[in-house]
Each structure stands twice: as C-alpha cells, then as structure tokens.
mmCIF file of C-alpha atoms and ligand atoms in Angstrom:
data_model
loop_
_atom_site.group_PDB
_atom_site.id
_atom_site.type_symbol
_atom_site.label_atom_id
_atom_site.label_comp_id
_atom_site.label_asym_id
_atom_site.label_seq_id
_atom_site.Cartn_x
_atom_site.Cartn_y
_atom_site.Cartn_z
ATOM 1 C CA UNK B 1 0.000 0.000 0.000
ATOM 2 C CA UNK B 2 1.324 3.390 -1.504
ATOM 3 C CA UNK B 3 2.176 5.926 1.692
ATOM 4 C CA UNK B 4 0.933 9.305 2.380
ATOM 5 C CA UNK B 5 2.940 12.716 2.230
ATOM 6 C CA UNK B 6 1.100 15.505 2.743
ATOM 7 C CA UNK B 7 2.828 18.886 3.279
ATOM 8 C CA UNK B 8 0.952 21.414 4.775
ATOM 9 C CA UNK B 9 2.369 25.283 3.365
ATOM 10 C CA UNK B 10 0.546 26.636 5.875
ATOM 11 C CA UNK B 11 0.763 30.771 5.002
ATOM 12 C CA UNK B 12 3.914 30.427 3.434
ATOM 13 C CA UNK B 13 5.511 31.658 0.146
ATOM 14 C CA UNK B 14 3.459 33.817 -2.889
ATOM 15 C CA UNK B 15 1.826 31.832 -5.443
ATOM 16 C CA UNK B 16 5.303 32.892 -7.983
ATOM 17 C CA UNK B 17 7.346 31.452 -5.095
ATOM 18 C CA UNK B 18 5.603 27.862 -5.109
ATOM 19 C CA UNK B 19 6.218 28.044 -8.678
ATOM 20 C CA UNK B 20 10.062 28.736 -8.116
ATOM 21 C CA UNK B 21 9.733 25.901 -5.448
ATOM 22 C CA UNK B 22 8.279 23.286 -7.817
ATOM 23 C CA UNK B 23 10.777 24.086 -10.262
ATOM 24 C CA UNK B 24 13.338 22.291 -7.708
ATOM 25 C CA UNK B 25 10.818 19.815 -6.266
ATOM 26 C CA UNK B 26 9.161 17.988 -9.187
ATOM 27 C CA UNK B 27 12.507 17.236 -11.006
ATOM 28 C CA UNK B 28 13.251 15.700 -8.206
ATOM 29 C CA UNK B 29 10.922 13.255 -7.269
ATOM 30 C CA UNK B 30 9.933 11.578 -10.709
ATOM 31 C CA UNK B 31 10.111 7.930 -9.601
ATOM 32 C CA UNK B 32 8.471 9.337 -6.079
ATOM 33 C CA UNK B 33 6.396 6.013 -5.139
ATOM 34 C CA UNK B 34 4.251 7.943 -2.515
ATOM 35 C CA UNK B 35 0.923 10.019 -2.616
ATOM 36 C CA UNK B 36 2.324 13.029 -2.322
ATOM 37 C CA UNK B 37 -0.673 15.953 -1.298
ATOM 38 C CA UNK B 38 0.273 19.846 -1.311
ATOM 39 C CA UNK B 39 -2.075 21.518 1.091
ATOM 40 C CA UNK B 40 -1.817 25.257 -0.193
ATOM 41 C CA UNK B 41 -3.165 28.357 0.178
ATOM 42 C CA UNK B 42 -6.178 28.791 -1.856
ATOM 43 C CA UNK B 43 -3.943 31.849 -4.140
ATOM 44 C CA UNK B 44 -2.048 29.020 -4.698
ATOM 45 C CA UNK B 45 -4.451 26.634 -6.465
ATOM 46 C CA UNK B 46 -3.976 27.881 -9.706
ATOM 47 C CA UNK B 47 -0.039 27.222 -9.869
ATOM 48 C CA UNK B 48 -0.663 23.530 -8.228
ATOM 49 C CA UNK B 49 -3.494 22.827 -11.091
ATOM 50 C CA UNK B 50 -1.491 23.886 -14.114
ATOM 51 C CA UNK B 51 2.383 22.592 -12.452
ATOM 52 C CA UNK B 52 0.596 19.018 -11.128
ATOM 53 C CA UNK B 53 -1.888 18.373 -13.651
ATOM 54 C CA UNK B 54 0.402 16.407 -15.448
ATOM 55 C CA UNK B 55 1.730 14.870 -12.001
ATOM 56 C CA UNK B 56 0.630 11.654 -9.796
ATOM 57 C CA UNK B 57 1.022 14.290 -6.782
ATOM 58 C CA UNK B 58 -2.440 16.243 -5.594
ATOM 59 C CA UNK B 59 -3.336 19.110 -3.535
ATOM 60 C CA UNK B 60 -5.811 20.481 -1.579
ATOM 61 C CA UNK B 61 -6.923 23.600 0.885
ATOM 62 C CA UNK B 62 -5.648 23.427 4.230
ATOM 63 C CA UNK B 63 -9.327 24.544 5.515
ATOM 64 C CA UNK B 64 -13.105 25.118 4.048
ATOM 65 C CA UNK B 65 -16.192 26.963 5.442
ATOM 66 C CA UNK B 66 -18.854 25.032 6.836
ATOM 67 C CA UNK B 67 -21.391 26.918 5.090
ATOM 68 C CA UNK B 68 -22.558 25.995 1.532
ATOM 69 C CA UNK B 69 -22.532 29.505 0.200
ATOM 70 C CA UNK B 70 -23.805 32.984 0.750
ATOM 71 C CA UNK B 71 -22.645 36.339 3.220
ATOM 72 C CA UNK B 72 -19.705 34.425 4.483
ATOM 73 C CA UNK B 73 -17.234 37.332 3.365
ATOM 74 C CA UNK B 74 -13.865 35.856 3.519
ATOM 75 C CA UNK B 75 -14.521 32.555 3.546
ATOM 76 C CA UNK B 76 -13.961 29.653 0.789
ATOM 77 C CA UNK B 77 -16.687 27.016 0.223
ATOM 78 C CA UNK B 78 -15.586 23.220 -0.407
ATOM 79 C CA UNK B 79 -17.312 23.128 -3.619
ATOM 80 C CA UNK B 80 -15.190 26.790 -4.709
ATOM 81 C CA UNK B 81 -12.256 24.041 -3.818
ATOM 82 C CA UNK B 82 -13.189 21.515 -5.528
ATOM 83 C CA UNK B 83 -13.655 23.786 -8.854
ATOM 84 C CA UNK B 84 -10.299 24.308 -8.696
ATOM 85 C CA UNK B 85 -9.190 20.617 -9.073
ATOM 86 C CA UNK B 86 -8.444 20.100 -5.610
ATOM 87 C CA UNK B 87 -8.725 16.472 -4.433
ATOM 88 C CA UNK B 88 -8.502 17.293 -0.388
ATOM 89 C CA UNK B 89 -8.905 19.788 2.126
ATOM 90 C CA UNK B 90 -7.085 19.521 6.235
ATOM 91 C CA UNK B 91 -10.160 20.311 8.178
ATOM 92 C CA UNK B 92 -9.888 20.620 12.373
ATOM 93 C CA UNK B 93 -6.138 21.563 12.379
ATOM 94 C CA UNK B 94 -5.214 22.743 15.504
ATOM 95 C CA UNK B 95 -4.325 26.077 13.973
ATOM 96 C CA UNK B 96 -7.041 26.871 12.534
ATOM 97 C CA UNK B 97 -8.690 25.796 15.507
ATOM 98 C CA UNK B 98 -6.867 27.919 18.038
ATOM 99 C CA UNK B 99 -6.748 31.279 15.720
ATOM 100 C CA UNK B 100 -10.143 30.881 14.029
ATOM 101 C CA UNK B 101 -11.936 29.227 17.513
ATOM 102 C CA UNK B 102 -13.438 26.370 15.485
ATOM 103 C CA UNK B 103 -15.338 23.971 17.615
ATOM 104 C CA UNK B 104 -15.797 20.601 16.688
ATOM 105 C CA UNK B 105 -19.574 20.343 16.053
ATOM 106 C CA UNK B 106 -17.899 23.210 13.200
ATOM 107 C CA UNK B 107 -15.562 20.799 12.159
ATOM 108 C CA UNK B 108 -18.158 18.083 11.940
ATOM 109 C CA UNK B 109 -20.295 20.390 9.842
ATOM 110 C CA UNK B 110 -16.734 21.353 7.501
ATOM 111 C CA UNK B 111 -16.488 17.598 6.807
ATOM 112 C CA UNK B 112 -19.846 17.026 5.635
ATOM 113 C CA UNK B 113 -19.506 19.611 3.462
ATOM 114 C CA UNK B 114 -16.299 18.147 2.011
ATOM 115 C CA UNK B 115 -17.451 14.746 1.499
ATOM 116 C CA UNK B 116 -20.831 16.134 -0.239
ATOM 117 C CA UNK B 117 -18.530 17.841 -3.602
ATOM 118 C CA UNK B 118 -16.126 14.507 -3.239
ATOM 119 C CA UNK B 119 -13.373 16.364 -1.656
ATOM 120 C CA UNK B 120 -11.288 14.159 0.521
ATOM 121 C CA UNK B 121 -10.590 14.913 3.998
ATOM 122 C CA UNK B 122 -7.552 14.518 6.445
ATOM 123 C CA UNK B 123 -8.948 15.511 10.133
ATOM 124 C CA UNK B 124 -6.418 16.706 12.079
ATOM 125 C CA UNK B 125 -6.956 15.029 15.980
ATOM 126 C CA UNK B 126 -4.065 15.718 18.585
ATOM 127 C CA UNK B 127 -4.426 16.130 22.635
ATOM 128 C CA UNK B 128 -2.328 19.251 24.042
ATOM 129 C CA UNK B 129 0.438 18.809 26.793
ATOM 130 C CA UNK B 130 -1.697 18.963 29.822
ATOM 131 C CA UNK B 131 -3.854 16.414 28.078
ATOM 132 C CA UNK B 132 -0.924 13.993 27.596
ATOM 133 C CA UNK B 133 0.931 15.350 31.051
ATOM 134 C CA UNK B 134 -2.625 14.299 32.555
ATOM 135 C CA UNK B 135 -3.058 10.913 30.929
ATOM 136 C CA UNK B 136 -6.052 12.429 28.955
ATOM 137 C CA UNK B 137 -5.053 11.543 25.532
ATOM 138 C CA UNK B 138 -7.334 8.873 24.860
ATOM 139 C CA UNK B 139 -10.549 10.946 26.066
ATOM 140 C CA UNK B 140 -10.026 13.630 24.010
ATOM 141 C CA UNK B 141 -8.941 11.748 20.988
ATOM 142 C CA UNK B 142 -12.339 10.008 21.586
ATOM 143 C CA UNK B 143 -14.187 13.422 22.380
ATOM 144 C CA UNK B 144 -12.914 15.020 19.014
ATOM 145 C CA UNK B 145 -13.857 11.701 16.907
ATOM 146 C CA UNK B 146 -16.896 11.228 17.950
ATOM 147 C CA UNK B 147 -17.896 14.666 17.696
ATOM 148 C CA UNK B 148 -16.238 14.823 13.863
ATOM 149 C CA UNK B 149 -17.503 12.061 12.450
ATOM 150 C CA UNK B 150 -20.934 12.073 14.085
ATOM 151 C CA UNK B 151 -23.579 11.489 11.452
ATOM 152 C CA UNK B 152 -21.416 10.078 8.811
ATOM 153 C CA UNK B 153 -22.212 6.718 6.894
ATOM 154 C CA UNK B 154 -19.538 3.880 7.268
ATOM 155 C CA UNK B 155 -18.717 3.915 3.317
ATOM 156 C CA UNK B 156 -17.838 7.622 3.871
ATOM 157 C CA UNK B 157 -14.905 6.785 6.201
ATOM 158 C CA UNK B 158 -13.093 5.207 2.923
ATOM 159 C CA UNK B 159 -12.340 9.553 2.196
ATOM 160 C CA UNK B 160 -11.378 10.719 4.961
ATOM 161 C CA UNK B 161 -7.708 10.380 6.329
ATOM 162 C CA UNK B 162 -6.955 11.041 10.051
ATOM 163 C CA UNK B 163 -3.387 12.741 11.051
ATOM 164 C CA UNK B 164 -2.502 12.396 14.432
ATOM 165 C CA UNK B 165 -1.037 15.672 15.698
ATOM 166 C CA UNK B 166 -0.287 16.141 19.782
ATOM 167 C CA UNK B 167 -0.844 19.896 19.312
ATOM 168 C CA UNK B 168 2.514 20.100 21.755
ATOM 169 C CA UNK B 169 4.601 18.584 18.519
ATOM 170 C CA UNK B 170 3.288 21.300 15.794
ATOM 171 C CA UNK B 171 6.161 23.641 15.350
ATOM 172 C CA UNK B 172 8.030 22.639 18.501
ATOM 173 C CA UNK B 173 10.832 20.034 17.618
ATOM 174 C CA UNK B 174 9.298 17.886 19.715
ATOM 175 C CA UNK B 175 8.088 14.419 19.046
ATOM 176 C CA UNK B 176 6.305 11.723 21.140
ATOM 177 C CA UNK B 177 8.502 8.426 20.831
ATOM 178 C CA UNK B 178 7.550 5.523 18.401
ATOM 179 C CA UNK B 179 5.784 3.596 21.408
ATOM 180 C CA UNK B 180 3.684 6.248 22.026
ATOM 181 C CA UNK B 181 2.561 6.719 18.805
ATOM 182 C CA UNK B 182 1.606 2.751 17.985
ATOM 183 C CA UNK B 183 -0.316 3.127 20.809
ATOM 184 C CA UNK B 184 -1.869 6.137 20.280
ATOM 185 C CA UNK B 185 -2.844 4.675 16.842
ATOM 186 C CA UNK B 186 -4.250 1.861 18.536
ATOM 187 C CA UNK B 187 -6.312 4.237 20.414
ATOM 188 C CA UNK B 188 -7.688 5.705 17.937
ATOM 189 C CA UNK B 189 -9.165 2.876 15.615
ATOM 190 C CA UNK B 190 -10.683 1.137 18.105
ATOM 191 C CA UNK B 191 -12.045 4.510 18.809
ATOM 192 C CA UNK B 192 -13.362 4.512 14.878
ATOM 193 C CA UNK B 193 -14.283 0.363 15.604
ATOM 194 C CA UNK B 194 -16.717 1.433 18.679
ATOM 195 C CA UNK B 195 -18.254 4.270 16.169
ATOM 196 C CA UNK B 196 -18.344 1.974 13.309
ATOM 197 C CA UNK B 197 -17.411 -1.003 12.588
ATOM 198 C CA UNK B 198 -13.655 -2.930 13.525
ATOM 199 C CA UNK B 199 -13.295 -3.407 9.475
ATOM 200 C CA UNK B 200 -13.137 0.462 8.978
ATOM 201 C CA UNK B 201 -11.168 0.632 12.026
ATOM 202 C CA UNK B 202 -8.297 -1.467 10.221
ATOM 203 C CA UNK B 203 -8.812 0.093 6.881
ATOM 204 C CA UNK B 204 -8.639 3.672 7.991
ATOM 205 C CA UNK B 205 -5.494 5.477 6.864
ATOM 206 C CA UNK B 206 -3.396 7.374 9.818
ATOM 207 C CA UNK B 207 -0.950 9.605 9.059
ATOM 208 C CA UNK B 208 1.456 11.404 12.221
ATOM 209 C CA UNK B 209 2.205 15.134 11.594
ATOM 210 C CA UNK B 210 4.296 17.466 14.540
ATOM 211 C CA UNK B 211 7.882 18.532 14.033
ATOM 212 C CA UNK B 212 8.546 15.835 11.280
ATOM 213 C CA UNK B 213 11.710 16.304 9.519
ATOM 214 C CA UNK B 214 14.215 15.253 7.022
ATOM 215 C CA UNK B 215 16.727 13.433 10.001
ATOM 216 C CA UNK B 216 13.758 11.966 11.986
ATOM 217 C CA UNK B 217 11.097 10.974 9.850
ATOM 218 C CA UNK B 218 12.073 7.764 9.132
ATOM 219 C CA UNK B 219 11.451 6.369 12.298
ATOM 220 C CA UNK B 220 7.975 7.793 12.060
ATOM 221 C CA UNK B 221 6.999 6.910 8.671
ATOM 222 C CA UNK B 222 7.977 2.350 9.882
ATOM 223 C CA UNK B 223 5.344 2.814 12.590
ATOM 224 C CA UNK B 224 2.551 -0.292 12.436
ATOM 225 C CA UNK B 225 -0.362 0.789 11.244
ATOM 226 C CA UNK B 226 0.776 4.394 9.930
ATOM 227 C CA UNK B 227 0.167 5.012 6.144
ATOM 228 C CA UNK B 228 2.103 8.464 6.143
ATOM 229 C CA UNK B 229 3.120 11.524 7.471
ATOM 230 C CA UNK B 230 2.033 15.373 7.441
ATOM 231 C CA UNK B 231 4.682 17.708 7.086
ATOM 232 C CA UNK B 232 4.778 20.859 8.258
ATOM 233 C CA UNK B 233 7.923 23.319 8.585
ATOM 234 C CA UNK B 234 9.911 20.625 6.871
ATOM 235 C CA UNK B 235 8.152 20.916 3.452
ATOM 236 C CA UNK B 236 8.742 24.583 2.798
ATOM 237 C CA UNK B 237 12.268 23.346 1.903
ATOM 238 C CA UNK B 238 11.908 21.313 -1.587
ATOM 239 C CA UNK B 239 15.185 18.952 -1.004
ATOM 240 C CA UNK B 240 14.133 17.893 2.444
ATOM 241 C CA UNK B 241 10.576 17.422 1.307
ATOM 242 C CA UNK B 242 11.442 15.715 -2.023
ATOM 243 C CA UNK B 243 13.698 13.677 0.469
ATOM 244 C CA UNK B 244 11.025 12.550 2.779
ATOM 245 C CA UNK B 245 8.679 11.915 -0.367
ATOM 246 C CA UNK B 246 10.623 9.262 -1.706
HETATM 247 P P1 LIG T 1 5.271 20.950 11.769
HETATM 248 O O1 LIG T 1 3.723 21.175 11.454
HETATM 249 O O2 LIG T 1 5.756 19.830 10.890
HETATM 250 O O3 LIG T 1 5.925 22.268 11.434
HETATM 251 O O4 LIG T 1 5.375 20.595 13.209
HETATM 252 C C1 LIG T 1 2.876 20.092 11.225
HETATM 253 C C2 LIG T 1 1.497 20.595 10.937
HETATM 254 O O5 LIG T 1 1.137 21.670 11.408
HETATM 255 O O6 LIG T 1 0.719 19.934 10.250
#
C-alpha cells in the first residue's frame, strides 16, 4: 500500500514562489512512489493545477467553510475548492482551531460539506500537553472523533484520512517516541471500531504530523499501522521534502 505525504504550506511563500519551489521539487521526485498531497493556500491553487496536472502528486486547501454559500465574506466554500481541481482539504487543524476558535460540532459540519462535492478529507486530531501530562489523551482523541464524524455513513470513512497531531509537537521540535505513537494509533481505531465497525477501524489510513523532519522521519513513517506523514515546517524546503517523499 502506496504511503501518504502531505505537506501542509501553511501561510507560506506567494503563489510565484511555489512556482520557483516546484521548479526544484518535481525534477526531483519523478520515480516518487508515494501520494504526495500539497495543502496550499487557496492563491495558490492555480499554480498547483497547471504545475501538477500532469503529475501523480495532488493538492488540496488546508481549511473550508462550513457553510454551503452565501454572506460568508472571507470565507472559501468546499465546492469553490473543488472547482479548482483540488482532491482534499485539512479540516480541524489545531491552527485553525486555536486562531479561528473552530469547535468541533464546526468541524463536523466542515467535513460534511467536504465529502458532499467529493473532496477528501484529512482531520487533524491531537491532545495538548496537559492532556498527555494528565493521561487524557485517549478521552479527548475520543471526544474530538466522535464529535467529527458524528452522522457520517460507514462507506464515507473510505475519504477521509486522520493525522494524528499532539498539538505540543506542531512547530516545537518535539516528538512523542515511536511507542507512544503505535499506541496512540491503537487508540484511535478502536475509537473509529466502537463508532463503526472494527473493518473500517483497520482500513482507515493514519498519518502522524508534529515537528517531522528530514533526520527523523524515518522512524515515524515504519510505525505499524501508519500510512504516512504530514509535514509541516519541513516541506517549505523542496530537497528535504522531495527527500522525505521518496
Ligand atoms: P510541523 O507542522 O511539521 O511544522 O510541526 C505540522 C502541521 O502543522 O501539520
């Protein structure tokens, strides 16, 4: 089964600058035998479209409103993503859900509306450091799935992703070990197998994200039962990203 890269730009570089970075990414990773996902700005989407087209790699928006349409000035609807040739959008990343106050019944609504113009979804789940310092982990993993994927049909589950991100990893250079993680991932499907059924539970892709680099990511990316890895800081750098990629 192929692995996941996904590298989330977050609001970084001009739309002319992702060009100049493809330019010394794509040559790069021609024989690239991962799924390699660009999450980019929506000024962005444009560049990806006409540079990937002719690619295997994909990219999507990093977040979506939960509204269909209408006096939502600002905002960018799933199906105004999907018209762009986007395959996927990050929805519930802790960013967006610190800075922008998202709750989760939000994020539950911003996942429907993915799913209903075919856009794929990688939910981004991830306890903070009192969480983990307090043994909490599990309950909030379990709080923020069931809250996310409430209402959602078991075939859906085959288009969504879930990263794993303890928010105290994003940005930090910290990293929980490799223990922690297969358990963590352990955690979390039979979390999906009490919601749905333990067949999704196995099938479900995982990816970890959180201060993933070129020197450590191998360690992350062997893990039992993880398909990939979201990249962060790391993929603003086209060598170390086309490095991780392959
Ligand atoms: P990081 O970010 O790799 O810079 O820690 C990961 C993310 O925010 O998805």
């Amino acid at each position: 089964m192929k692995k996941f890269v996904v590298g989330n730009f977050k609001m970084n570089t001009t739309p002319t600058e992702f060009s100049s970075y493809l330019d010394e990414f794509l040559p790069r990773i021609k024989e690239c035998k991962t799924n390699v996902i660009f999450c980019l700005p929506a000024t962005h989407f444009h560049v990806a479209k006409s540079r990937l087209d002719a690619t295997n790699i994909k990219f999507g928006a990093q977040n979506i409103s939960c509204e269909e349409s209408g006096a939502y000035t600002g905002e960018i609807s799933s199906a105004m993503v999907k018209d762009c040739g986007a395959n996927y959008t990050l929805v519930g990343h802790s960013e967006a859900r610190r800075h922008f106050k998202e709750t989760l019944e939000v994020i539950n609504q911003k996942i429907i509306r993915a799913l209903a113009v075919n856009l794929k979804v990688i939910l981004c789940i991830g306890e903070t450091k009192y969480e983990r310092a307090t043994k909490k982990t599990k309950i909030s993993l379990k709080r923020q799935l069931d809250t996310a994927l409430k209402g959602l049909y078991e075939n859906e589950l085959k288009n969504i992703i879930i990263a794993y991100e303890p928010i105290w990893a994003i940005g930090t250079g910290k990293t929980p070990n490799v223990k922690d993680i297969e358990s963590t991932v352990n955690d979390i499907r039979a979390i999906i197998a009490d919601n749905f059924t333990q067949r999704s539970a196995d099938k479900i892709n995982i990816l970890y994200g959180g201060s993933i680099n070129e020197n450590n990511f191998a360690q992350f990316a062997k893990i039992k039962g993880i398909s990939g890895l979201l990249v962060g800081g790391a993929c603003l750098n086209p060598k170390s990203f086309a490095n991780i990629c392959k």
